[in-house]
PDB file of C-alpha atoms in Angstrom:
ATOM      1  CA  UNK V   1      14.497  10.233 -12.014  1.00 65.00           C
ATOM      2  CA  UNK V   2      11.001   8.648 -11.146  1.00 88.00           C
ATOM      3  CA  UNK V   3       9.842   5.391 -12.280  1.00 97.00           C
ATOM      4  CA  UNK V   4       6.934   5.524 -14.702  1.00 98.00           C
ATOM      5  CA  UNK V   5       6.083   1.899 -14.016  1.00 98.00           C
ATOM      6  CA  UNK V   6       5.112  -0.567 -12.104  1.00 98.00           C
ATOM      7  CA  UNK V   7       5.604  -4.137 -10.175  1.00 98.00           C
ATOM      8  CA  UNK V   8       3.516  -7.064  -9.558  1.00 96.00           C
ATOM      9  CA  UNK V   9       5.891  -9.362  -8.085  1.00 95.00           C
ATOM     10  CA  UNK V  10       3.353 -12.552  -6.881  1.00 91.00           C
ATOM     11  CA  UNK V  11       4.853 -15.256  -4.322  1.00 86.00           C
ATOM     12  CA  UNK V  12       4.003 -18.757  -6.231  1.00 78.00           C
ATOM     13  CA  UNK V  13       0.702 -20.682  -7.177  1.00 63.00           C
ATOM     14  CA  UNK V  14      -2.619 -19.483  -6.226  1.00 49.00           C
ATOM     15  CA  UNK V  15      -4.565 -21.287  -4.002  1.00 41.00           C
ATOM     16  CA  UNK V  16      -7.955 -20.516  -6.239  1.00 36.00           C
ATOM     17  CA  UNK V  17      -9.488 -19.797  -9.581  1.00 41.00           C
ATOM     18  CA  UNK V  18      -6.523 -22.116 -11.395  1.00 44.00           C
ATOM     19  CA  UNK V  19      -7.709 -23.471 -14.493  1.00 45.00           C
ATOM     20  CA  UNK V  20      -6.371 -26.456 -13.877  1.00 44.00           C
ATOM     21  CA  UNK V  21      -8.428 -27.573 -11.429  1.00 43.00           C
ATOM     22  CA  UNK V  22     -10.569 -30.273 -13.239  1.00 45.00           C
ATOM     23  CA  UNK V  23     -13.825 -28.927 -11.129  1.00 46.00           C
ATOM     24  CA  UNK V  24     -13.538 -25.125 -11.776  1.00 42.00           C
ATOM     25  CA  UNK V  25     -17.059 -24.715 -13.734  1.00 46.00           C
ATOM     26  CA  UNK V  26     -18.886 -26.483 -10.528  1.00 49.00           C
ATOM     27  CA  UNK V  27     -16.897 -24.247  -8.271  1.00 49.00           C
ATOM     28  CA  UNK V  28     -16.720 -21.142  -9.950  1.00 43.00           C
ATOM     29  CA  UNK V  29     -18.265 -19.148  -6.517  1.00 45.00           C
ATOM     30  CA  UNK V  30     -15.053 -19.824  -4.731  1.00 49.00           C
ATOM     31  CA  UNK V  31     -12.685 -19.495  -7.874  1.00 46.00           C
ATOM     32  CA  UNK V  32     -14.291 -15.961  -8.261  1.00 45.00           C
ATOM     33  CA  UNK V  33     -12.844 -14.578  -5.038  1.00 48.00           C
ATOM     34  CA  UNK V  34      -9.221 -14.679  -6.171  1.00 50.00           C
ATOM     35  CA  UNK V  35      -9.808 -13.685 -10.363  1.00 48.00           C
ATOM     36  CA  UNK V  36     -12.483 -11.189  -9.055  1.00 46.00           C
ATOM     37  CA  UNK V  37     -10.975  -9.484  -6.204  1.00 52.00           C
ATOM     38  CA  UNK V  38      -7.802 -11.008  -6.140  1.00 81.00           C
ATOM     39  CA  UNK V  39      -3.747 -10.562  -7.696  1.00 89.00           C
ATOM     40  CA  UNK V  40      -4.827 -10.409 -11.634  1.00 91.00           C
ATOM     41  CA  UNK V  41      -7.987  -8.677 -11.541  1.00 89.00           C
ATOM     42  CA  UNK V  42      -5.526  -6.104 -10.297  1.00 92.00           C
ATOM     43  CA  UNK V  43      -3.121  -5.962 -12.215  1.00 95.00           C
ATOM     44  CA  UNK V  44      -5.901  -5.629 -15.344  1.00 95.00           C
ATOM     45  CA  UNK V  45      -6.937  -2.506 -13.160  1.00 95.00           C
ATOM     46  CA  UNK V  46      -3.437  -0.870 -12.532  1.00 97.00           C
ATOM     47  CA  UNK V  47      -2.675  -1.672 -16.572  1.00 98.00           C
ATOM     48  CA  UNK V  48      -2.508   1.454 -18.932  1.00 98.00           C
ATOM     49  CA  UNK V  49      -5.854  -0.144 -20.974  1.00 98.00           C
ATOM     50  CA  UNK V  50      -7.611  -2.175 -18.421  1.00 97.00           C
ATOM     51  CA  UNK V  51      -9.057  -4.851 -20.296  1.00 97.00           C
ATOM     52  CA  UNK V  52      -7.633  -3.069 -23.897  1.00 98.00           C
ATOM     53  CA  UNK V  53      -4.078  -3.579 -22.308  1.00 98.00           C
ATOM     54  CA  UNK V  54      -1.864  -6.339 -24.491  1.00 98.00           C
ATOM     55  CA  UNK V  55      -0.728  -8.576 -21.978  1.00 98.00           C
ATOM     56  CA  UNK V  56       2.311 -10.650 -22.921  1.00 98.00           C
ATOM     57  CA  UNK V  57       3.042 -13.954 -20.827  1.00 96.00           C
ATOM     58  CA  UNK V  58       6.457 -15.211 -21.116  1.00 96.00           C
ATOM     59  CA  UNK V  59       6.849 -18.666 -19.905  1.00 94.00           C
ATOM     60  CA  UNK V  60      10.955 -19.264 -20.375  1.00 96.00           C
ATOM     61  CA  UNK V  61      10.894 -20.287 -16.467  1.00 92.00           C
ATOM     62  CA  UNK V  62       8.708 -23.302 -16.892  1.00 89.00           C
ATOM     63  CA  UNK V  63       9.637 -26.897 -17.983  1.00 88.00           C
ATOM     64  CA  UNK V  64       5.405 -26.907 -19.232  1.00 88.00           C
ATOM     65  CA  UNK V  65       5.217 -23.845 -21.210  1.00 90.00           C
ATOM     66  CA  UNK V  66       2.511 -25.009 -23.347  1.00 90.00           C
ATOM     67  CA  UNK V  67       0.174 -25.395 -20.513  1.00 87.00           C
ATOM     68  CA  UNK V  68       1.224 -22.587 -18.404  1.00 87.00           C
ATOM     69  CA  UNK V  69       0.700 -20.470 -21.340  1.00 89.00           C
ATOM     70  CA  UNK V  70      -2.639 -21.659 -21.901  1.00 87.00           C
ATOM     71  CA  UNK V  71      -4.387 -21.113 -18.259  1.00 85.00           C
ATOM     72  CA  UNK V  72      -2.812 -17.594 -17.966  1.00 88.00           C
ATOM     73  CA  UNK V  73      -4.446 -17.007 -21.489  1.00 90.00           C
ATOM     74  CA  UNK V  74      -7.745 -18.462 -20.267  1.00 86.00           C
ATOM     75  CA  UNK V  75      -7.664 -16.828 -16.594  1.00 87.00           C
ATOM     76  CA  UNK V  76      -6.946 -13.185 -18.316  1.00 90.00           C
ATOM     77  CA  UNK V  77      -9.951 -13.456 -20.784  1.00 89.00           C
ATOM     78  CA  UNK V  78     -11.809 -14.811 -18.666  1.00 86.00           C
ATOM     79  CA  UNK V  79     -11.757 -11.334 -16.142  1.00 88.00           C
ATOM     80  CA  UNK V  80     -12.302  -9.462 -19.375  1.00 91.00           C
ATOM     81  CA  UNK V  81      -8.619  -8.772 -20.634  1.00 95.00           C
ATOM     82  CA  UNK V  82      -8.991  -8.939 -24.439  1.00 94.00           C
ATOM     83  CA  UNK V  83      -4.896  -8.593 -25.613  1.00 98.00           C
ATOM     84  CA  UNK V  84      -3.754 -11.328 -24.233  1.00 97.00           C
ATOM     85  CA  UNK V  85      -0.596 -13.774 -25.821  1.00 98.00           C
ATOM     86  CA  UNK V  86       2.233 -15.994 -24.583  1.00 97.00           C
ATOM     87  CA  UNK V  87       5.674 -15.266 -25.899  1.00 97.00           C
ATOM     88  CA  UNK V  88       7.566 -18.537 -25.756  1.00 93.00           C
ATOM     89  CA  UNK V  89      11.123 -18.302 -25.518  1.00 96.00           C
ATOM     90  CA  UNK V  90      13.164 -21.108 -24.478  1.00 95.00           C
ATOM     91  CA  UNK V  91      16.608 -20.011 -25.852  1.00 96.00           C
ATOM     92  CA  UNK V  92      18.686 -16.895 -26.092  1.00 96.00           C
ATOM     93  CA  UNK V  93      18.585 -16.635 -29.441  1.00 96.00           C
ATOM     94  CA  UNK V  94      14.643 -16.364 -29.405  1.00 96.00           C
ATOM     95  CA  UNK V  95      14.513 -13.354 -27.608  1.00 96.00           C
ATOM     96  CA  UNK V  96      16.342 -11.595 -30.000  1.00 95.00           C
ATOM     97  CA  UNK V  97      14.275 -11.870 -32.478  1.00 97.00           C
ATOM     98  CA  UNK V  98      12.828  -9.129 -34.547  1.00 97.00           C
ATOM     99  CA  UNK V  99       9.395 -10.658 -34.338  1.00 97.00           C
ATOM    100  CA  UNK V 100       9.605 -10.776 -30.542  1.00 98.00           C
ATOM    101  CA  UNK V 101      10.848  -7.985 -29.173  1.00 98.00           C
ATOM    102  CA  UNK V 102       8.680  -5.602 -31.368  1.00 98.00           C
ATOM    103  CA  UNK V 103       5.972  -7.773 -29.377  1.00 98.00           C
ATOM    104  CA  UNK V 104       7.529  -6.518 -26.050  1.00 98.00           C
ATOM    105  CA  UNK V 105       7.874  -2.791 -27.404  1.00 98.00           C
ATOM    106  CA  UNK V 106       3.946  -3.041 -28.162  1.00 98.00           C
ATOM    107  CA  UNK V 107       3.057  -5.002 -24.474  1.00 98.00           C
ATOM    108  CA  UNK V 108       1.242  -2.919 -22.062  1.00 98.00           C
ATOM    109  CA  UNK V 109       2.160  -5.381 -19.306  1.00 98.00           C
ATOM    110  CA  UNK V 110       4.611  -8.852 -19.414  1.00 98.00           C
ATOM    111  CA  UNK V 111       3.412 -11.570 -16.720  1.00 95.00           C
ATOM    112  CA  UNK V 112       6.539 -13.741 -15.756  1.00 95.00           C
ATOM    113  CA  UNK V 113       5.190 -17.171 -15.067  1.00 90.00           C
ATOM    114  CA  UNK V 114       6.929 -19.746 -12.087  1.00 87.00           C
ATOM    115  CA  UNK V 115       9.866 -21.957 -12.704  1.00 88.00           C
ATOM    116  CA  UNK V 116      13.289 -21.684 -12.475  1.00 90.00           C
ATOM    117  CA  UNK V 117      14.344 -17.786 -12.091  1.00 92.00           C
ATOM    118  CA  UNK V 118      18.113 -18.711 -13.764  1.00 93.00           C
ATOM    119  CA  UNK V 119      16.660 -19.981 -16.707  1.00 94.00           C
ATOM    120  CA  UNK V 120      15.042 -16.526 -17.111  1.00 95.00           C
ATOM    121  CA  UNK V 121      18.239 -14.719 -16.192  1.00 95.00           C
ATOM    122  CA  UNK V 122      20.614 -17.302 -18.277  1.00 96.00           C
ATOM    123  CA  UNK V 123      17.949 -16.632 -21.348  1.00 97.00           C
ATOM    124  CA  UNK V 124      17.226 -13.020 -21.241  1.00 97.00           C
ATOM    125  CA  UNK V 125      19.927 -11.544 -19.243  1.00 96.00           C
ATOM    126  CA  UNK V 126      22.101  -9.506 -21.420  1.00 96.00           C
ATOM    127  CA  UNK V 127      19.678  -9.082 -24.124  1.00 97.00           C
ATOM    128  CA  UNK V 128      17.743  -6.570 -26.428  1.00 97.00           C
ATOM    129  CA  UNK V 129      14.981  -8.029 -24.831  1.00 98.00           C
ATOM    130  CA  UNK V 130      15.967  -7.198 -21.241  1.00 98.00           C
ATOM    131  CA  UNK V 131      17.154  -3.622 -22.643  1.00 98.00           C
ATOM    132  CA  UNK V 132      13.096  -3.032 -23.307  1.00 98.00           C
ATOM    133  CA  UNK V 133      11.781  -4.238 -20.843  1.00 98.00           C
ATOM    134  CA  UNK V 134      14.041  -2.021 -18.724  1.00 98.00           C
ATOM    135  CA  UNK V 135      13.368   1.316 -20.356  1.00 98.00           C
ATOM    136  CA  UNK V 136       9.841   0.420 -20.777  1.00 98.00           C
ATOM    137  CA  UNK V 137       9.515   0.053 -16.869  1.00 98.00           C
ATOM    138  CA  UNK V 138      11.356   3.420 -16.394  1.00 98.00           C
ATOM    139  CA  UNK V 139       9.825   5.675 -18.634  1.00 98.00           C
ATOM    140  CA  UNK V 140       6.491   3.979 -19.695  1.00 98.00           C
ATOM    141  CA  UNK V 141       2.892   3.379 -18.146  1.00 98.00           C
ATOM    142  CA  UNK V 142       3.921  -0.300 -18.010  1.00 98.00           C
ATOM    143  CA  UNK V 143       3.456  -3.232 -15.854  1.00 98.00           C
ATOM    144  CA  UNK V 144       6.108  -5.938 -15.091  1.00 98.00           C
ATOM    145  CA  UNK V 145       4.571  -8.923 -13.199  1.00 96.00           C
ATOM    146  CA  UNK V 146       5.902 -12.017 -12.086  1.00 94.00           C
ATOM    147  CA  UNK V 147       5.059 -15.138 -10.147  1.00 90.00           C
ATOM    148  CA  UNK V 148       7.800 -17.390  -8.337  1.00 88.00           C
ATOM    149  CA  UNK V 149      10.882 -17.232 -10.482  1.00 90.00           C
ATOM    150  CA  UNK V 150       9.246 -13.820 -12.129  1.00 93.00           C
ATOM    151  CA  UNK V 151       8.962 -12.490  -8.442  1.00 94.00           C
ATOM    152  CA  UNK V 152      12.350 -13.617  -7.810  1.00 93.00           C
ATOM    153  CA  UNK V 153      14.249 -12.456 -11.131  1.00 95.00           C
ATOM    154  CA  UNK V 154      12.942  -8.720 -10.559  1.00 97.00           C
ATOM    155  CA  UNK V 155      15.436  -7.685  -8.621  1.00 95.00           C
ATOM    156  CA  UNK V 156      19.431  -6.895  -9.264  1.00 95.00           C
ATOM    157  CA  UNK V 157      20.114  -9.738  -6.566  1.00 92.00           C
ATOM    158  CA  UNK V 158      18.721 -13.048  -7.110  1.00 91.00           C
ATOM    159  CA  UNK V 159      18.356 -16.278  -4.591  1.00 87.00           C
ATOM    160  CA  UNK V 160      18.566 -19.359  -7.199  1.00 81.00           C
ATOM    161  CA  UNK V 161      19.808 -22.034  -5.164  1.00 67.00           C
ATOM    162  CA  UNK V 162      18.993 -23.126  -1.295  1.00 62.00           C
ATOM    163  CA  UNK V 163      17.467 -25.253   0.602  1.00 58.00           C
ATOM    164  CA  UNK V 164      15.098 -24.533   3.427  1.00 54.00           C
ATOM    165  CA  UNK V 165      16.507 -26.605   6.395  1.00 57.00           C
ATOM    166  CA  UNK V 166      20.198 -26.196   5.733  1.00 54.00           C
ATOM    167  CA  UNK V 167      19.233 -22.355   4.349  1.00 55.00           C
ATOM    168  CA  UNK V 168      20.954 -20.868   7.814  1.00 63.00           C
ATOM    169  CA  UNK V 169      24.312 -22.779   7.248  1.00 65.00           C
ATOM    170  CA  UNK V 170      27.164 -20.664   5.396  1.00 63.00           C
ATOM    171  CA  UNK V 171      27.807 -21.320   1.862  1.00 61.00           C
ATOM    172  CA  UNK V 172      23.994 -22.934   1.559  1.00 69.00           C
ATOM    173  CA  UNK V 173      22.442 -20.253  -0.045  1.00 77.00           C
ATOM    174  CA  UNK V 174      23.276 -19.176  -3.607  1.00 79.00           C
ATOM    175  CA  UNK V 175      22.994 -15.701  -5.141  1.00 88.00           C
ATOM    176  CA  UNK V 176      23.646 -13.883  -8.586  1.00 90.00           C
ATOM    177  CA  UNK V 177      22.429 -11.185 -10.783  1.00 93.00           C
ATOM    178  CA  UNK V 178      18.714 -10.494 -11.832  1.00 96.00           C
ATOM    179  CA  UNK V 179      17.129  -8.762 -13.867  1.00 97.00           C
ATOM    180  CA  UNK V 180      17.474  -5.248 -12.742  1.00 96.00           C
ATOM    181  CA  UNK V 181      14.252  -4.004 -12.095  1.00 97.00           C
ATOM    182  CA  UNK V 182      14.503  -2.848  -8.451  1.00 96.00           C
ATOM    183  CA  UNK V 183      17.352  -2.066  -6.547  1.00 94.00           C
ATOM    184  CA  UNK V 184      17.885  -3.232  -2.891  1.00 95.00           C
ATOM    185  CA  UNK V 185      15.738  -5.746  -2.489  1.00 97.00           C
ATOM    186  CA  UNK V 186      16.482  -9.280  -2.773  1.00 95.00           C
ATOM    187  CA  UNK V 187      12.943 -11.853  -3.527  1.00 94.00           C
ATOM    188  CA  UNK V 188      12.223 -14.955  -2.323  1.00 89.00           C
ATOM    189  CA  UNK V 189       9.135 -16.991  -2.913  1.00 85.00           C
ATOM    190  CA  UNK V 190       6.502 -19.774  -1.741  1.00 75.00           C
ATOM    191  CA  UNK V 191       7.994 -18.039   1.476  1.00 69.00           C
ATOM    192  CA  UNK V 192       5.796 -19.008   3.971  1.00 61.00           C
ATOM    193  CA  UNK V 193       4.715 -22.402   2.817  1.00 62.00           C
ATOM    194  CA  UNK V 194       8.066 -23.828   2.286  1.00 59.00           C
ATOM    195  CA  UNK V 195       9.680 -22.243   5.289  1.00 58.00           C
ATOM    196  CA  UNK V 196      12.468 -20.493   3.301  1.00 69.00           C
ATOM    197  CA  UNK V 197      12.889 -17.794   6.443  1.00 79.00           C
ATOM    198  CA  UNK V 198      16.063 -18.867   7.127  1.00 80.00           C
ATOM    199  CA  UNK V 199      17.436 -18.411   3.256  1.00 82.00           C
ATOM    200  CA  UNK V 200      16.123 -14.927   3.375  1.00 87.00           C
ATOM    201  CA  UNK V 201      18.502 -14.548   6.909  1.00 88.00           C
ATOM    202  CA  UNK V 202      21.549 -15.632   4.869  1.00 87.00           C
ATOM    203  CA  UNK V 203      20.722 -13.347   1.990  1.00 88.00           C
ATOM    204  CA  UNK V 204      20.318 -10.459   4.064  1.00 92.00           C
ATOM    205  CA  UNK V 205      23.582 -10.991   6.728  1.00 91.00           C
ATOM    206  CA  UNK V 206      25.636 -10.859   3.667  1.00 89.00           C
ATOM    207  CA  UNK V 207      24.460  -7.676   2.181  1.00 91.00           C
ATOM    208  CA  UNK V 208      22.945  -5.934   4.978  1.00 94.00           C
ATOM    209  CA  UNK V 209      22.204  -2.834   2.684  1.00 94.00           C
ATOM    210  CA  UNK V 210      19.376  -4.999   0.607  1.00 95.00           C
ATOM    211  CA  UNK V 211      15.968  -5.441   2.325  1.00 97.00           C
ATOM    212  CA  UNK V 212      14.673  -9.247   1.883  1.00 96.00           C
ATOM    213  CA  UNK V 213      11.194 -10.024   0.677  1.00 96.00           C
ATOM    214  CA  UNK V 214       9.690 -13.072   1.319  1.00 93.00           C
ATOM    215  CA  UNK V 215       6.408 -13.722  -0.511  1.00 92.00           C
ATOM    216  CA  UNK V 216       3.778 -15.745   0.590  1.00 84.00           C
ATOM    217  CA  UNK V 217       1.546 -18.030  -1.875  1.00 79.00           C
ATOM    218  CA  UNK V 218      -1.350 -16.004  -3.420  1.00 80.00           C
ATOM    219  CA  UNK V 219       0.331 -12.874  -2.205  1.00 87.00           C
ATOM    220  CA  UNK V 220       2.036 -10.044  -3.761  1.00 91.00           C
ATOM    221  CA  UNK V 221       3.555  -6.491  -4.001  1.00 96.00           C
ATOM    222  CA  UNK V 222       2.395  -3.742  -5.954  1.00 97.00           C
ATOM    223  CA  UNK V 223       5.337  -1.641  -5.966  1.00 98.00           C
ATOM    224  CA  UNK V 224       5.096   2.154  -7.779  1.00 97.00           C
ATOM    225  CA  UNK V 225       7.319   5.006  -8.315  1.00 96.00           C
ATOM    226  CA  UNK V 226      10.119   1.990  -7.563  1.00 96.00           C
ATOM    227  CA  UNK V 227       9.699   2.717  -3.901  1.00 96.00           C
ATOM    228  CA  UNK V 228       5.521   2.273  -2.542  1.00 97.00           C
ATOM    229  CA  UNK V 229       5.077  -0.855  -2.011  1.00 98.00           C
ATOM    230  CA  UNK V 230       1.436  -2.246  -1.036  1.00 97.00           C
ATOM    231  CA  UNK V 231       0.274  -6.068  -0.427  1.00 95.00           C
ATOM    232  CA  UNK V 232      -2.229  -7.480  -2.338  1.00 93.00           C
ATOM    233  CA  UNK V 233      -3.475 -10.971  -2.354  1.00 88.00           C
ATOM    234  CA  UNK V 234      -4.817 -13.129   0.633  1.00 83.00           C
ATOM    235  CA  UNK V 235      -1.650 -14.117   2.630  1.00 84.00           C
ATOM    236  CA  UNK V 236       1.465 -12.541   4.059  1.00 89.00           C
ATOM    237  CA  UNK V 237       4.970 -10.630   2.905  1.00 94.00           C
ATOM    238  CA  UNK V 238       7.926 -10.986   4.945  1.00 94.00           C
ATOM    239  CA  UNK V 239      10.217  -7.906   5.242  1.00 97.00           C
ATOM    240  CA  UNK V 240      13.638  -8.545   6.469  1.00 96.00           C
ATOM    241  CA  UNK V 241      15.410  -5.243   7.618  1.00 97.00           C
ATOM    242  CA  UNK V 242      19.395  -6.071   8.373  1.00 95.00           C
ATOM    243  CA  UNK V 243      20.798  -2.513   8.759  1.00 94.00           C
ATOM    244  CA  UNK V 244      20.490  -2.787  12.108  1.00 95.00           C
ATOM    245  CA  UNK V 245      22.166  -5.555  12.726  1.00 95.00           C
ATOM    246  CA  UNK V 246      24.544  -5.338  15.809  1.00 96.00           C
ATOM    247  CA  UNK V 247      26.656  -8.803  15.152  1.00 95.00           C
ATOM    248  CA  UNK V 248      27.072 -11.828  13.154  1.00 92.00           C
ATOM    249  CA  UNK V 249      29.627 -14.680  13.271  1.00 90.00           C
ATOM    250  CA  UNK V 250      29.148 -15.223   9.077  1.00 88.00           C
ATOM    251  CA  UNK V 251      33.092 -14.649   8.727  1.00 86.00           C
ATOM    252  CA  UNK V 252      34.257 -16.557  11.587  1.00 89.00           C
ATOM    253  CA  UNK V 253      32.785 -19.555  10.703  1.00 86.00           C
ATOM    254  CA  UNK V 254      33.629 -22.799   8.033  1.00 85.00           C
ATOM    255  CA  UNK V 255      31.571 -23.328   5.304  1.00 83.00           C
ATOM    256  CA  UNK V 256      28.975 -25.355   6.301  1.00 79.00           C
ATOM    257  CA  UNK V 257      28.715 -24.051   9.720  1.00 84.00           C
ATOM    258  CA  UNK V 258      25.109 -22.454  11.308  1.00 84.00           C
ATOM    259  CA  UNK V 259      25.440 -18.446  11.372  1.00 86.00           C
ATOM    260  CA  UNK V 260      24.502 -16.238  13.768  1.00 90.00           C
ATOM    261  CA  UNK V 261      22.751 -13.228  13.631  1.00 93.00           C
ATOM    262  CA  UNK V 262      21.755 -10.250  16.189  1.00 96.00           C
ATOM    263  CA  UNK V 263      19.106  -8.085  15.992  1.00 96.00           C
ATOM    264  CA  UNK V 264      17.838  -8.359  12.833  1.00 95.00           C
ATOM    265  CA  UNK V 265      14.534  -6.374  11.913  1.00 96.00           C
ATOM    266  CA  UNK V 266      11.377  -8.243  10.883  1.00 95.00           C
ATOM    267  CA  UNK V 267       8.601  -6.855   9.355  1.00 96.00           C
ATOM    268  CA  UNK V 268       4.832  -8.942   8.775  1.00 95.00           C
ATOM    269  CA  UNK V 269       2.657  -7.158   5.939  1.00 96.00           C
ATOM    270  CA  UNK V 270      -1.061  -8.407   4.732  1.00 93.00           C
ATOM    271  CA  UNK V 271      -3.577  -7.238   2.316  1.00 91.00           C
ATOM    272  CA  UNK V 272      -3.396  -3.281   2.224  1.00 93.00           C
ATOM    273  CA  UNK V 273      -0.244  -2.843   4.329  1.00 97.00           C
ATOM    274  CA  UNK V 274       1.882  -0.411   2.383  1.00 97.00           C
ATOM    275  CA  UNK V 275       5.751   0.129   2.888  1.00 98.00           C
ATOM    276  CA  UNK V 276       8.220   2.746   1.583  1.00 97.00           C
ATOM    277  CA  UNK V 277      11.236   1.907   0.685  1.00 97.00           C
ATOM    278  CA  UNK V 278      12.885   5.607   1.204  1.00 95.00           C
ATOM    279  CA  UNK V 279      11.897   6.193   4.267  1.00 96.00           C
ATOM    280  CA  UNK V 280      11.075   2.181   5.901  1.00 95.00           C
ATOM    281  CA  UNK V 281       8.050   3.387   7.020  1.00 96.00           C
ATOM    282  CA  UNK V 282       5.859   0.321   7.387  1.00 97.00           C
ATOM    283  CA  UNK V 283       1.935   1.398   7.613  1.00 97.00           C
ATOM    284  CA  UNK V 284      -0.786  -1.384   8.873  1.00 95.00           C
ATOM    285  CA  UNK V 285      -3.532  -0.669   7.592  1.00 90.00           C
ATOM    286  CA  UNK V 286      -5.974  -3.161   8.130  1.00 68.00           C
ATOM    287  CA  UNK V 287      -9.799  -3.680   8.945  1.00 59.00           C
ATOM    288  CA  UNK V 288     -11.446  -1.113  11.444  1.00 46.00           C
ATOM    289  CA  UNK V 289     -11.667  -2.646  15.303  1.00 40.00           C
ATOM    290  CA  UNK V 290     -14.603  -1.205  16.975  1.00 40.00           C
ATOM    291  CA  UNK V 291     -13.966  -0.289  20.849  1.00 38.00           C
ATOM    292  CA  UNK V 292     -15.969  -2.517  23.290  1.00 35.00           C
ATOM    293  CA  UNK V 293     -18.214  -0.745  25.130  1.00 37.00           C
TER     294      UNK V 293
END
């Protein structure tokens, strides 16, 4: 059955046009690029409404939901989205209320802010809540997004524990369930920046069927149809392909222990790039070269 709906899954904080940057009005020229051309302009394009879409932020990842709430709210009107709100929901028993989730059934799109991706599993995992959101995405012209923990909850596997350094020991990384809205994929974010390569290794050795996505800051995936995936956003996505692998040593070795991996697949996408998930065809798009005469 296809997928009516679509993904935004974003890898962490922009690097412009935040709202909390104390000189935004005297640098609005440079702040344009990103909320003009950038992650959320699109998503306000690919909506069912455009700027008529009701956009719903939830902010159950973030220890500052309050303020989180309040620059997405200001960022989104200030492209032109009109139906904009924040849904805050810090405990289980909030998102089951009647209130909220005939909010959800009404949302054109839901915009997962950062924070910690098991409080958003912990909280909504399980739920009513969840239940919509799921059959919205399937059979809807509907829009999950999410940034950091919302990028990294998407998915039916879920990195929520890790370090970057000691990511390529065994037993360092930690996985569990998501929230269900891709299969075969496993997310990790602030990928580049942070240097969490090595934790997308681990997660990909042990379940060589799932295809690890690392996502850089300001970047993203727009994935449609659940399978057509395309970059957006200024930086870089990390595919990591371990069907191929020929060996590993990850059950010979202690706890603790570095693992070793061979031939593992790596894919680089930017801005445009797109890849398909049924067939692994990656396609580089890119800007036109001219030939030197």
């Amino acid at each position: 059955m296809s997928i009516k709906g679509k993904l935004i899954i974003i890898g962490g904080a922009v690097d412009k046009g935040s709202f909390t940057e104390v000189s935004f009005d005297e640098n609005v020229a440079n702040n344009l690029n990103f909320f003009e051309k950038g992650i959320l302009k699109r998503l306000i394009n690919e909506s069912k409404h455009k700027n008529e879409s009701r956009i719903e932020v939830i902010t159950t990842a973030s220890t500052i939901p309050l303020e989180v709430g309040a620059e997405y709210i200001k960022a989104f009107n200030y492209l032109g989205a009109t139906e904009v709100d924040v849904l805050h929901i810090q405990k289980r028993e909030q998102a089951m209320q009647p209130e909220v989730l005939e909010r959800v059934r009404k949302a054109d799109v839901v915009m997962f802010t950062g924070g910690d991706q098991l409080r958003l599993t912990s909280i909504l995992g399980g739920t009513e809540f969840q239940d919509i959101l799921l059959d919205k995405y399937h059979n809807e012209d509907f829009i999950y997004a999410g940034t950091s923990a919302g990028a990294a909850a998407a998915s039916s596997s879920m990195i929520y524990q890790g370090s970057s350094k000691e990511a390529l020991l065994k037993g360092e990384v930690k996985i569990t369930s998501g929230l269900g809205f891709i299969e075969d994929v496993i997310v990790d974010t602030h990928f580049v920046q942070r240097g969490r390569i090595g934790r997308l290794f681990q997660a990909v050795v042990g379940n060589p069927k799932v295809l690890g996505i690392g996502l850089g800051e300001d970047t993203g995936l727009l994935i449609k149809d659940g399978t057509k995936m395309e970059a957006i956003g200024s930086g870089l996505v990390i595919l990591v392909d371990g069907r191929q692998i020929k060996n590993t040593n990850l059950t010979d070795v202690s706890l603790g222990k570095p693992v070793s991996i061979s031939n593992l697949i790596v894919h680089v996408m930017s801005q445009t790039d797109t890849y398909d998930l049924n067939t692994s065809e990656l396609i580089i798009h890119g800007e036109s070269v001219q030939e030197v005469e």
